[in-house]
mmCIF file of C-alpha atoms and ligand atoms in Angstrom:
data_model
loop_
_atom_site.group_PDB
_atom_site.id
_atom_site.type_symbol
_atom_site.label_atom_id
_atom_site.label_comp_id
_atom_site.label_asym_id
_atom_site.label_seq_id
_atom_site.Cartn_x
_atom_site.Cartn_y
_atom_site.Cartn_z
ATOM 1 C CA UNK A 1 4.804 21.860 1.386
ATOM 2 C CA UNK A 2 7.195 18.878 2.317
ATOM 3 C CA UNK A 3 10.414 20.295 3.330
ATOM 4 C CA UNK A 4 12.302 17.349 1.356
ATOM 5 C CA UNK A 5 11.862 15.356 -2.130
ATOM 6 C CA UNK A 6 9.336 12.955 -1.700
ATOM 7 C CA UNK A 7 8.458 9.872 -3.529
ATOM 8 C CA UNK A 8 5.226 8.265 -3.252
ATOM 9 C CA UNK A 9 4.288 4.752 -3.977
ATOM 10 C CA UNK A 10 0.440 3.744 -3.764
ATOM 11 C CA UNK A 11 -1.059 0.708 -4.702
ATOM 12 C CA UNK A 12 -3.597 -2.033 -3.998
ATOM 13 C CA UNK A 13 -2.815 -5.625 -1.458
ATOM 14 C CA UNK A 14 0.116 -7.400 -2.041
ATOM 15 C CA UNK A 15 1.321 -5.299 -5.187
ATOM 16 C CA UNK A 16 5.212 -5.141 -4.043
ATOM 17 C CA UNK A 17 4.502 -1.387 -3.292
ATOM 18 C CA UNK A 18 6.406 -2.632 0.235
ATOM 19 C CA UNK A 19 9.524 -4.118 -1.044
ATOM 20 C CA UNK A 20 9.993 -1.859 -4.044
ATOM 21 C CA UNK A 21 9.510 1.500 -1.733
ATOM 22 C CA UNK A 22 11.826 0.148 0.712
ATOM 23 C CA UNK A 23 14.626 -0.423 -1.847
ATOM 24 C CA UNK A 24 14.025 2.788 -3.677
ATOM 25 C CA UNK A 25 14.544 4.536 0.117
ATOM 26 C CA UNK A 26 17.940 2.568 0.615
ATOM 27 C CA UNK A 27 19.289 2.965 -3.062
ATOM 28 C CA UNK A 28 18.742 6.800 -2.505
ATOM 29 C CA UNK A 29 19.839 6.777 1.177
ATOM 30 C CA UNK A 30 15.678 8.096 1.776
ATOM 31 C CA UNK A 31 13.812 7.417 4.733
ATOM 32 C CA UNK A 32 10.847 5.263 4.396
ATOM 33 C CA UNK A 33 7.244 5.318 5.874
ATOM 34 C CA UNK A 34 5.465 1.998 5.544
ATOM 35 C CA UNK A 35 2.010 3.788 6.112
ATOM 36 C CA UNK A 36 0.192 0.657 5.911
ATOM 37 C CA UNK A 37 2.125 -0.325 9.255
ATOM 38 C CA UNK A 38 0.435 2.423 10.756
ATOM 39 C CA UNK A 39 -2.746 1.072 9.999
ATOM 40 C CA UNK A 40 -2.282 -2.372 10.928
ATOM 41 C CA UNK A 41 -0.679 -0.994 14.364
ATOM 42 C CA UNK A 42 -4.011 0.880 15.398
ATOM 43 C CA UNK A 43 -5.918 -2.943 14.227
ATOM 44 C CA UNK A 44 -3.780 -4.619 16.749
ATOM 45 C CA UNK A 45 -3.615 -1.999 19.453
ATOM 46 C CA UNK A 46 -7.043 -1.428 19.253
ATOM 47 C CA UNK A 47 -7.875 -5.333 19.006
ATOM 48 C CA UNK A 48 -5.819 -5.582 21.992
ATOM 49 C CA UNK A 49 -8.239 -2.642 23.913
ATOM 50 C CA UNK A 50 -11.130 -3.671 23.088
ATOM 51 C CA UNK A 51 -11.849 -1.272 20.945
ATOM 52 C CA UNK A 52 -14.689 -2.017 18.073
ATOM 53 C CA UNK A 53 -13.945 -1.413 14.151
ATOM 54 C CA UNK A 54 -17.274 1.011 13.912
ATOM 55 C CA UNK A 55 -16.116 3.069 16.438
ATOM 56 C CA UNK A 56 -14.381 5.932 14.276
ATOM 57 C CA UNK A 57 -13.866 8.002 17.042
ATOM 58 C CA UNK A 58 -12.624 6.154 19.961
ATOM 59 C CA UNK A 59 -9.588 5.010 17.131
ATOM 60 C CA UNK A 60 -8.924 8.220 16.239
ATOM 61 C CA UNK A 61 -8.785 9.073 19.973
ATOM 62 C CA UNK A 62 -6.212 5.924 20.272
ATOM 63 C CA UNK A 63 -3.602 7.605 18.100
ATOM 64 C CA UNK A 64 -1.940 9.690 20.251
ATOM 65 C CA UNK A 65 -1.746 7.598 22.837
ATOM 66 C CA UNK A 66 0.725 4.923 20.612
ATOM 67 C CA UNK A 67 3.880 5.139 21.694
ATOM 68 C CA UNK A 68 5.208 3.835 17.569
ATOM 69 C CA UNK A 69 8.742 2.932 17.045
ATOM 70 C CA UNK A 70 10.075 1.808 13.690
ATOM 71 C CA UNK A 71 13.957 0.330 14.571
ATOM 72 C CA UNK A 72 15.989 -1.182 11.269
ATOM 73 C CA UNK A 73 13.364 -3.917 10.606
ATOM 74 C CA UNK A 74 11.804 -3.979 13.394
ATOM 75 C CA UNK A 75 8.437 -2.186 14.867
ATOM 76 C CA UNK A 76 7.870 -1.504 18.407
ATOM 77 C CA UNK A 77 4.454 -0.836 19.752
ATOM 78 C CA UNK A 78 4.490 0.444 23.314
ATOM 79 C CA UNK A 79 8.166 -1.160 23.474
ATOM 80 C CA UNK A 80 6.762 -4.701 22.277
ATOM 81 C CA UNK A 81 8.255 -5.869 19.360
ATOM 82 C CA UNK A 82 5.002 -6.398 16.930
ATOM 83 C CA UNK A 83 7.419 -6.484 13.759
ATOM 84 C CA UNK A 84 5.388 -10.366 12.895
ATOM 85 C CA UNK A 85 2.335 -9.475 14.933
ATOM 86 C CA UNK A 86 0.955 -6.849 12.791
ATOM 87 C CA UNK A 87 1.462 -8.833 9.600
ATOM 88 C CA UNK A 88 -1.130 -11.563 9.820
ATOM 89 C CA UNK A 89 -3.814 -11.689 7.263
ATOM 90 C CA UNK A 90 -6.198 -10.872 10.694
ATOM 91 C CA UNK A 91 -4.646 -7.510 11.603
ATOM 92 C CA UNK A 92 -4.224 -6.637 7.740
ATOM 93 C CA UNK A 93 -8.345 -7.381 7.173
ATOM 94 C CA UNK A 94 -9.048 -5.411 10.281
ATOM 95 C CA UNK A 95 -6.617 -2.388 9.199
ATOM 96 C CA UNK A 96 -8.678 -2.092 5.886
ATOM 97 C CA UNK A 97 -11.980 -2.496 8.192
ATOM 98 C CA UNK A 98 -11.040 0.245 10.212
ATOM 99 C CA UNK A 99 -9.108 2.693 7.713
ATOM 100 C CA UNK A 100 -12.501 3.822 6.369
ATOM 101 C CA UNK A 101 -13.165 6.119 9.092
ATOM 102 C CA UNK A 102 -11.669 9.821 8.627
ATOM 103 C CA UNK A 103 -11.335 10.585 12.065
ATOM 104 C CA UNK A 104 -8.330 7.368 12.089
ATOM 105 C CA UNK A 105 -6.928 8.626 8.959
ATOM 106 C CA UNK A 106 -6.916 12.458 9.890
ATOM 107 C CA UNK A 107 -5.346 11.471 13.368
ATOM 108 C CA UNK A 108 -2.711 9.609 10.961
ATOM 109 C CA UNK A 109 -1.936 12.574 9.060
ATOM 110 C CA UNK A 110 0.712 14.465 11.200
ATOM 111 C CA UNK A 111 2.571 11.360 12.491
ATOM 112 C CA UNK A 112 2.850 10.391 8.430
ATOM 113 C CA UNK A 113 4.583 13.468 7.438
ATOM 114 C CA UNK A 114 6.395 13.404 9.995
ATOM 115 C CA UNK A 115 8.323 11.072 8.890
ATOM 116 C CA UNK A 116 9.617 13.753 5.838
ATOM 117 C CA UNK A 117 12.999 14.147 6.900
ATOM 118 C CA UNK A 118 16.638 14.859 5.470
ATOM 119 C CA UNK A 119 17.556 14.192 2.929
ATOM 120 C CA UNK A 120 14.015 12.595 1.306
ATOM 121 C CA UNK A 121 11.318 10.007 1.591
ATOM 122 C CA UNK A 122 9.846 7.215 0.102
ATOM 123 C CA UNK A 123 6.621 6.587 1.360
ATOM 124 C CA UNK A 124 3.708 3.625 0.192
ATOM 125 C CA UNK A 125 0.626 3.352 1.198
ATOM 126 C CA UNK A 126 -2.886 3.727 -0.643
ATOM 127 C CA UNK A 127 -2.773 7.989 -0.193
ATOM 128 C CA UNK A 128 0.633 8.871 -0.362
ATOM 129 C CA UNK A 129 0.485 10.912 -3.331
ATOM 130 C CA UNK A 130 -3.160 12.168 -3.048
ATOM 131 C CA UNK A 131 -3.944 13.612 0.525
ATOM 132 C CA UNK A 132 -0.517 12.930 2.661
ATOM 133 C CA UNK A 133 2.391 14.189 0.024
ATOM 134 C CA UNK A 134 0.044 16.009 -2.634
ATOM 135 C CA UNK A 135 3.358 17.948 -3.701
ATOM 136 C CA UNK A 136 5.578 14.312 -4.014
ATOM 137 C CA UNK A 137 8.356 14.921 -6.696
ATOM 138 C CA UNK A 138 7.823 11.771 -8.086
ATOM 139 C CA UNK A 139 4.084 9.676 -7.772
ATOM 140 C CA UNK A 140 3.950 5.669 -8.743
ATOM 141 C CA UNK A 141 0.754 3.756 -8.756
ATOM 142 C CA UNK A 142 2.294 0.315 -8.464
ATOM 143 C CA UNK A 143 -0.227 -2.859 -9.607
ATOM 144 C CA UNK A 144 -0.202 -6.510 -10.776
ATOM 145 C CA UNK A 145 -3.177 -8.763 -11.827
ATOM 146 C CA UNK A 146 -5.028 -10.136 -8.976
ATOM 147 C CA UNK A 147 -4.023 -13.278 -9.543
ATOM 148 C CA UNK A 148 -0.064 -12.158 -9.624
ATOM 149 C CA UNK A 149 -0.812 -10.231 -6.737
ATOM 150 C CA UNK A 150 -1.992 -13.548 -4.178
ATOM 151 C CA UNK A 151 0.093 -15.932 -6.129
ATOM 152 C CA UNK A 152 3.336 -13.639 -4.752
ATOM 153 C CA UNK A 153 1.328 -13.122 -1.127
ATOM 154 C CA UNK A 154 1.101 -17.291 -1.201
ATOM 155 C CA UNK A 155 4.766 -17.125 -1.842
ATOM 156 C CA UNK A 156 5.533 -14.919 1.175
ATOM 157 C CA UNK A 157 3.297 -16.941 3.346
ATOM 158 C CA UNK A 158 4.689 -19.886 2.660
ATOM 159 C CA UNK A 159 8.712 -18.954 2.799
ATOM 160 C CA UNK A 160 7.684 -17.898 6.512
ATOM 161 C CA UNK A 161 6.309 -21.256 7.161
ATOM 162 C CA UNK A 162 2.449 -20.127 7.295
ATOM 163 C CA UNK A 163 -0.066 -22.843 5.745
ATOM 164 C CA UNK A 164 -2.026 -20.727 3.011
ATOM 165 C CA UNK A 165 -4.456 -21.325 0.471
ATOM 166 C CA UNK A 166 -4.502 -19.678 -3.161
ATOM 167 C CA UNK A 167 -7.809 -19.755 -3.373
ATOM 168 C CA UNK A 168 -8.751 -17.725 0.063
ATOM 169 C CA UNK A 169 -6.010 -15.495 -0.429
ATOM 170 C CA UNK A 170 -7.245 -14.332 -4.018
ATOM 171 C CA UNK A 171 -10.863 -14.145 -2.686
ATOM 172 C CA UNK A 172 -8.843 -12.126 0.236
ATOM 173 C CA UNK A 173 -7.380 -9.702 -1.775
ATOM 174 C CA UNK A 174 -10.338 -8.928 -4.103
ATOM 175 C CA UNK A 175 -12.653 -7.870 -0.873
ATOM 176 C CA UNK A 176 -9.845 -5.249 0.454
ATOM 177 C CA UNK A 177 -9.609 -4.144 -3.013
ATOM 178 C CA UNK A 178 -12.876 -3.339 -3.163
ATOM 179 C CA UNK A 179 -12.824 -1.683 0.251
ATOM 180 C CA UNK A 180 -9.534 0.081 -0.118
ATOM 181 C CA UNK A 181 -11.491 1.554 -3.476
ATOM 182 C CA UNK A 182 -14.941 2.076 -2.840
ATOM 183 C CA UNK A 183 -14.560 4.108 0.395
ATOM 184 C CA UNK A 184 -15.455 7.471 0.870
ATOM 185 C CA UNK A 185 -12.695 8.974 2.805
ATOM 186 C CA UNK A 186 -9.367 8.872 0.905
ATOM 187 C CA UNK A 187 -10.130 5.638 -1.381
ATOM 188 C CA UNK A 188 -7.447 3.917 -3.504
ATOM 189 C CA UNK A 189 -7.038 5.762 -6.758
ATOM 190 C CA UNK A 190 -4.126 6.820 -9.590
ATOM 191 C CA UNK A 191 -3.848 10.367 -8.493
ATOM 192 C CA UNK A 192 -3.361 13.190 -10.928
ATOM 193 C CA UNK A 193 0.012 13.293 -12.197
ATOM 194 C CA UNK A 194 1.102 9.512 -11.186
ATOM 195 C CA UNK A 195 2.743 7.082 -13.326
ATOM 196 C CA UNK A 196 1.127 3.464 -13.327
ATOM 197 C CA UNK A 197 3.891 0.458 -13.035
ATOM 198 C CA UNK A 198 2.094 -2.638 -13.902
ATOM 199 C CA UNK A 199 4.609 -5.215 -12.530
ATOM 200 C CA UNK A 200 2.898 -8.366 -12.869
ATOM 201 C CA UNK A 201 5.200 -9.359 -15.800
ATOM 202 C CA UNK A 202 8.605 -7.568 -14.326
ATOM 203 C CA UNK A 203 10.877 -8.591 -11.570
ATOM 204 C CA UNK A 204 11.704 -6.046 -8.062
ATOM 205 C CA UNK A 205 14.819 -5.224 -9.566
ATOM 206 C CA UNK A 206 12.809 -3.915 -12.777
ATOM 207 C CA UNK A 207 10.610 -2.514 -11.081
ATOM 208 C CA UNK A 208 12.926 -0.360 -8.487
ATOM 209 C CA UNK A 209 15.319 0.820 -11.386
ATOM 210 C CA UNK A 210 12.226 2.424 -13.227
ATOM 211 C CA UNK A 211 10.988 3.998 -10.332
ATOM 212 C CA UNK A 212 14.607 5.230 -9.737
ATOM 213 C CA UNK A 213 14.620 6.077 -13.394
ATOM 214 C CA UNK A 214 11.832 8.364 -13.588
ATOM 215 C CA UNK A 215 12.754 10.274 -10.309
ATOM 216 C CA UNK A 216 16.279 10.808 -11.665
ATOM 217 C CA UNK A 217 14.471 12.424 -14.993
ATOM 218 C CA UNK A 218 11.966 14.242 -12.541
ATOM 219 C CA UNK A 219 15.111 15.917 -11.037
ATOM 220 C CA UNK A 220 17.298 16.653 -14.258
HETATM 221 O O1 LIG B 1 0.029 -5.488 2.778
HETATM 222 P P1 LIG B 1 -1.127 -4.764 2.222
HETATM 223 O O2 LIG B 1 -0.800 -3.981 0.990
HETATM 224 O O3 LIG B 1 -2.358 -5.559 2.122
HETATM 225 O O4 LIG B 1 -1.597 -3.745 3.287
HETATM 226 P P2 LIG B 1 -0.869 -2.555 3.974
HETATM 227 O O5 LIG B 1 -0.236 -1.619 2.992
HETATM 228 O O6 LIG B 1 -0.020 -3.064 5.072
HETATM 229 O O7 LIG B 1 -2.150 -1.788 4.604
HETATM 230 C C1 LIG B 1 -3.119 -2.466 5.364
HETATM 231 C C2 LIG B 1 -4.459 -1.774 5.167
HETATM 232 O O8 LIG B 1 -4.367 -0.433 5.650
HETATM 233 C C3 LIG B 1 -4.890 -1.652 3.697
HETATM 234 O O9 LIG B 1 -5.736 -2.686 3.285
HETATM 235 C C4 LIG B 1 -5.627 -0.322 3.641
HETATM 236 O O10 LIG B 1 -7.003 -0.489 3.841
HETATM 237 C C5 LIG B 1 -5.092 0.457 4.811
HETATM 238 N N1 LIG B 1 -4.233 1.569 4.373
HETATM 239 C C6 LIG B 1 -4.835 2.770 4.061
HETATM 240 O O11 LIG B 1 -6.043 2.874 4.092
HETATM 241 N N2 LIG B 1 -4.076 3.851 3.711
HETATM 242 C C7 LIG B 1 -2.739 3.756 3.656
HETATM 243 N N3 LIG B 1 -2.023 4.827 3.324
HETATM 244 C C8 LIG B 1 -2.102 2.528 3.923
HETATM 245 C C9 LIG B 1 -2.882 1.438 4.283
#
């Protein structure tokens, strides 16, 4: 049983789970988890150690040894600043490679509720509402078209000043997708009880004032 309302955001790549959840969190003074961090921080930690993408145990095994900060915007791994590190396309291929294994995602579990503190949470990710908050207040599935999804990720890219290309991206997107559902442990699904946003044709600000919308009527 979380100790605290908890709202729970899951969706597929690039579907604006990230930026809505985060400004959900601050509207309602929440703390956010940003599971899909967590992920990408055991690809580049284990990247870094040599560690292969098979090997379900020895990444479990890395876990605990993480020293994981999350400061403001920033994310320290092992008191390195990884905040732009963990965010190439690279580490985010490798963190859907390597989140099919359950012994990674079972060593994930505590750290992930852990992060259920006063006075609530808003937490993304692809399992929030089906195996890490099961008893979430509120649960979104948050999607977009495909094609919305890597036309907004070619956006992002290219604000930052990283060369993309539409085409790779979408082709990208479509392989984690198929992944991130197909997998045995934990795959991406609507759980029971969720409410889909499709938010392909709606702006953030939309989107975060429904989401804040149908917690306020889930707490009436
Ligand atoms: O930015 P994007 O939505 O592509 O990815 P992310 O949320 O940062 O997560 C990176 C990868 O971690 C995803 O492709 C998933 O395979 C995996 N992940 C997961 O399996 N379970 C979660 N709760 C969050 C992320």
């Amino acid at each position: 049983m979380s100790p605290f309302p908890v709202i729970a955001i899951d969706g597929p790549t690039a579907s604006g789970k990230g930026t809505v959840a985060s400004l959900v969190a601050e509207k309602l003074g929440f703390h956010y988890l940003d599971s899909g961090a967590l992920y990408r921080l055991v690809a580049l930690a284990s990247e870094k150690r040599g560690i292969d993408v098979k090997n379900g145990h020895e990444l479990g095994l890395l876990v605990p040894k993480l020293l994981i900060s999350f400061k403001n915007s920033q994310v320290l791994l092992d008191g390195e600043d990884v905040t732009e590190a963990i965010r190439t396309e690279n580490i985010g291929l490798r963190a859907s490679t390597l989140a099919v294994h359950p012994e990674l995602r079972s060593a994930l579990v505590c750290l992930q509720r852990s992060f259920c503190q006063s006075p609530g949470l808003v937490a993304d990710g692809r399992d929030m509402a089906s195996i890490i908050f099961p008893d979430a207040v509120l649960k979104v599935f948050l999607t977009a078209t495909a094609a919305a999804r890597a036309e907004r990720r070619y956006k992002q890219l290219i604000a930052k000043g990283i060369s993309a290309k539409l085409s790779d991206l979408l082709q990208d997107l479509q392989e984690r997708d198929v992944r991130d559902s197909s997998r045995g442990t934990a795959p991406l699904l609507i759980a029971d009880g969720a409410k889909v946003l499709e938010t392909s044709d709606l702006s953030i600000d939309q989107a975060v004032k429904t989401v804040l919308d149908w917690y306020q009527s889930e707490i009436l």
